[in-house]
mmCIF file of C-alpha atoms in Angstrom:
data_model
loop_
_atom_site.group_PDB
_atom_site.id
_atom_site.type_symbol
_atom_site.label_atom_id
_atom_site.label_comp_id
_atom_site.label_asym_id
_atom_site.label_seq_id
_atom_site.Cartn_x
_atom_site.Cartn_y
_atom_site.Cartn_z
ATOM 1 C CA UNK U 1 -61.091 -13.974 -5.943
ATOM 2 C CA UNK U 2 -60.258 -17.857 -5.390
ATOM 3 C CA UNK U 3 -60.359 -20.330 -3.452
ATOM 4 C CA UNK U 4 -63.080 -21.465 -1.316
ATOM 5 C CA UNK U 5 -64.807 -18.690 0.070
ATOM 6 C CA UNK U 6 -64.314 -16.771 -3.665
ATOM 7 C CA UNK U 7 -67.651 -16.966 -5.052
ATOM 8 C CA UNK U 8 -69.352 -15.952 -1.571
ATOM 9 C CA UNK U 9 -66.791 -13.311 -1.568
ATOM 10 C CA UNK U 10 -68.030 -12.132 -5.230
ATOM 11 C CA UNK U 11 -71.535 -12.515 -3.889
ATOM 12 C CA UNK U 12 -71.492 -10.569 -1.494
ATOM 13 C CA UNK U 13 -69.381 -7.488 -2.798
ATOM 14 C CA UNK U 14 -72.280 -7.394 -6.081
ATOM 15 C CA UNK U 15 -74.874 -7.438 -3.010
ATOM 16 C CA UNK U 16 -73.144 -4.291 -1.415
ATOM 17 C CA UNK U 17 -72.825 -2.628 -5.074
ATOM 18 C CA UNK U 18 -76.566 -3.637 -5.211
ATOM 19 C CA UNK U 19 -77.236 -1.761 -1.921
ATOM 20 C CA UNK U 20 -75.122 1.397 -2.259
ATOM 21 C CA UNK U 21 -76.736 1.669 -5.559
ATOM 22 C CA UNK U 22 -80.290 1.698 -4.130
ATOM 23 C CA UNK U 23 -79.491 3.777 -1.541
ATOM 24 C CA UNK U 24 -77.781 6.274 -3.718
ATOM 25 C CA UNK U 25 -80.730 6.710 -6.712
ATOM 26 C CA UNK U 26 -83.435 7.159 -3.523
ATOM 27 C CA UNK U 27 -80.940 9.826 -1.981
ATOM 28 C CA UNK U 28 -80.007 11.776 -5.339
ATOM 29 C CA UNK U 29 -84.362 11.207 -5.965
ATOM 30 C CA UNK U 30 -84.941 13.150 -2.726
ATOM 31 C CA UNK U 31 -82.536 15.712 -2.952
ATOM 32 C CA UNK U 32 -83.163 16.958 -6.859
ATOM 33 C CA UNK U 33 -87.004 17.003 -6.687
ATOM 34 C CA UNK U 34 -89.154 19.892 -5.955
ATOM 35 C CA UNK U 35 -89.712 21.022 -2.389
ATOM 36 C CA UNK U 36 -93.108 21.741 -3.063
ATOM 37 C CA UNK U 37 -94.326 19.970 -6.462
ATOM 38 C CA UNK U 38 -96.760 21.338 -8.383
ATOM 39 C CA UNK U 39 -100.608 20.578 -8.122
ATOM 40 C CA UNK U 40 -101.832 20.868 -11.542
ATOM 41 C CA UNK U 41 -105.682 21.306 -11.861
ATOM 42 C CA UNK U 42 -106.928 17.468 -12.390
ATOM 43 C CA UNK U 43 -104.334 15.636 -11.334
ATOM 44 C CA UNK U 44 -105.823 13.778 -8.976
ATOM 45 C CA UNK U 45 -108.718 13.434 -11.239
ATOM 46 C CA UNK U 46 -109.487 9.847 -11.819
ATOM 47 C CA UNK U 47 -108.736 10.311 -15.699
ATOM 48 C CA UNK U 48 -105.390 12.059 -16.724
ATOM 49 C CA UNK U 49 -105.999 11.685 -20.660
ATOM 50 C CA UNK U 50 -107.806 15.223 -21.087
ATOM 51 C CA UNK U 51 -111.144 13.377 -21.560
ATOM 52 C CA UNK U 52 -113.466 13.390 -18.361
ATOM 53 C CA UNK U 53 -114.939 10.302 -17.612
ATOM 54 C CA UNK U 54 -118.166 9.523 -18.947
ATOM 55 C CA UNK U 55 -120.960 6.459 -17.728
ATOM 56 C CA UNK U 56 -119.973 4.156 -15.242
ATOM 57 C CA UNK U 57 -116.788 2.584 -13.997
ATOM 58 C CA UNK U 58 -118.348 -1.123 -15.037
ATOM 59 C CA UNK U 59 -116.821 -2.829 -18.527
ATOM 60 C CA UNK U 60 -117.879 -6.163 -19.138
ATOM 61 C CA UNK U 61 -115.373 -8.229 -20.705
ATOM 62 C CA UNK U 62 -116.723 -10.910 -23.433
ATOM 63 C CA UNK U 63 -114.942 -14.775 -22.937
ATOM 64 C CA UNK U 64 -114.558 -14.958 -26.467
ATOM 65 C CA UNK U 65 -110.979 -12.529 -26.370
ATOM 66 C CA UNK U 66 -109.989 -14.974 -23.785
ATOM 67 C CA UNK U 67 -110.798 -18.271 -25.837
ATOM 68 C CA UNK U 68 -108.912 -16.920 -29.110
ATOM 69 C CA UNK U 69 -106.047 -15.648 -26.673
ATOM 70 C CA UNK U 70 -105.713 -19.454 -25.527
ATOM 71 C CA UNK U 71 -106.176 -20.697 -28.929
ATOM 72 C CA UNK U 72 -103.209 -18.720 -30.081
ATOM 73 C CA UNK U 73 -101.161 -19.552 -26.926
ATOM 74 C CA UNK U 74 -102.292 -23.370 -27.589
ATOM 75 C CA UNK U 75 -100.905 -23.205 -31.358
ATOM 76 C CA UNK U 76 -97.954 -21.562 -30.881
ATOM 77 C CA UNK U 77 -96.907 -24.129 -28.046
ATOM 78 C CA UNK U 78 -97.057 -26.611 -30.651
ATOM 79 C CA UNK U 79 -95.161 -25.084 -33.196
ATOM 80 C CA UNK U 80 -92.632 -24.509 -30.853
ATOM 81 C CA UNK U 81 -92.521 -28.387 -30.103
ATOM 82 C CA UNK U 82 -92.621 -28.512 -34.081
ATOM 83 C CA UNK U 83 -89.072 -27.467 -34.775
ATOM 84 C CA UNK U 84 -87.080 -29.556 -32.266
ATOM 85 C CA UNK U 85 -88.734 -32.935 -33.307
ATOM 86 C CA UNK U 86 -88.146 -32.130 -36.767
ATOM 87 C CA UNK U 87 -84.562 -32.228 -35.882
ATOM 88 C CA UNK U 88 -84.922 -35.190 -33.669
ATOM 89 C CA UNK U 89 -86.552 -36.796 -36.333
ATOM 90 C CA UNK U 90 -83.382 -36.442 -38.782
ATOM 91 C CA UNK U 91 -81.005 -38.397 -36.137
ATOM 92 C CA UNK U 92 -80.632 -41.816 -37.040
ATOM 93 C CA UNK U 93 -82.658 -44.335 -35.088
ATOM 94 C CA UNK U 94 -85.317 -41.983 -34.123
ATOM 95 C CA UNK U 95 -87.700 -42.864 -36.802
ATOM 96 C CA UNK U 96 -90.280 -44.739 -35.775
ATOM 97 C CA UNK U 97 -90.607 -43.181 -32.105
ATOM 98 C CA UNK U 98 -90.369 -39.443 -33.191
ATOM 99 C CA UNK U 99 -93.469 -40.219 -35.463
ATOM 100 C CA UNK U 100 -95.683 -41.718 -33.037
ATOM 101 C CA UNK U 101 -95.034 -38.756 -30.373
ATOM 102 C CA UNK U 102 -95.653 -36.277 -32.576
ATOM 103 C CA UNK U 103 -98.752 -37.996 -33.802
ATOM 104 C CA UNK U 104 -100.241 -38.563 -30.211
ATOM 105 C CA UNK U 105 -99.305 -34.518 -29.787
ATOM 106 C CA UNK U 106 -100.866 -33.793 -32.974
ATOM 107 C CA UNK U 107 -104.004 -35.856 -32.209
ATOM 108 C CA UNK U 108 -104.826 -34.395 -28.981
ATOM 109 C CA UNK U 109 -104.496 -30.720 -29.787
ATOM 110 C CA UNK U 110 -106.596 -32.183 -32.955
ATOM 111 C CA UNK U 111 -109.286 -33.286 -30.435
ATOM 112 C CA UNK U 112 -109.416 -30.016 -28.870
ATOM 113 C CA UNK U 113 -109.842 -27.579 -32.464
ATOM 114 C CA UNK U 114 -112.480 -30.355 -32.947
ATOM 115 C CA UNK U 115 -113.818 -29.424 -29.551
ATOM 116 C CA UNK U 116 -113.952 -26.082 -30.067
ATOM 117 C CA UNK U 117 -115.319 -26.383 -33.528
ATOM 118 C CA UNK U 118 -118.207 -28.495 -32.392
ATOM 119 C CA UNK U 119 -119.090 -26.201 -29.576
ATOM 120 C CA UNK U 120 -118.946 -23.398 -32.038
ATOM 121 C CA UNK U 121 -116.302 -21.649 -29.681
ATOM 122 C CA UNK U 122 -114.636 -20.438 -32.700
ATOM 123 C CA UNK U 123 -117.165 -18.363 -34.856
ATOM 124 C CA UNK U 124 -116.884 -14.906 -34.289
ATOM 125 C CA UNK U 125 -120.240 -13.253 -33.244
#
């Protein structure tokens, strides 16, 4: 399909595939299932694992999982930004500039390990 109107065209015929497919799995899902499924024992238990559920329904969470999860998140962000300046850096006439970028990258995620150091965010209790 070309011309003009080609690409709507092609939109709109993967739109009606789109549809007919939808409509077809939900048709085929209510015509092959059970008429009357079955009702297991437990089912409707609030735990399915074989286990029954023992104290309350109340986990605290500790901050600490959340701190070392951004940590991570924080370092691998800059190693990503890592690769692509090292091969900005090898271009000619991006010496100088490349360096000082990185350096003001490097320096503030260094101010924030120091941060965390300090505060003593990163021992493990």
């Amino acid at each position: 399909m070309t011309g003009y109107l080609g690409s709507y065209a092609t939109l709109g015929l993967l739109l009606l595939a789109s549809v007919l497919f939808f409509v077809t799995a939900f048709s085929a899902n209510r015509v092959l299932r059970p008429a009357r499924p079955a009702d297991p024992a437990g089912k409707r238990a609030s735990y399915e694992c074989g286990l029954d559920p023992v104290g309350g329904d109340w986990a605290q969470m500790q901050i600490r999982y959340y701190v070392y999860a951004y940590l991570y998140v924080l370092f691998a962000v800059e190693a990503v930004f890592l690769f692509p300046w090292a091969v900005v850096f090898d271009r000619p006439g991006f010496g100088l500039v490349t360096v000082v970028e990185m350096a003001v990258f490097v320096a503030v995620l260094a101010l924030g390990i120091l941060y965390a150091w300090r505060r003593n965010i990163l021992r493990w209790t």
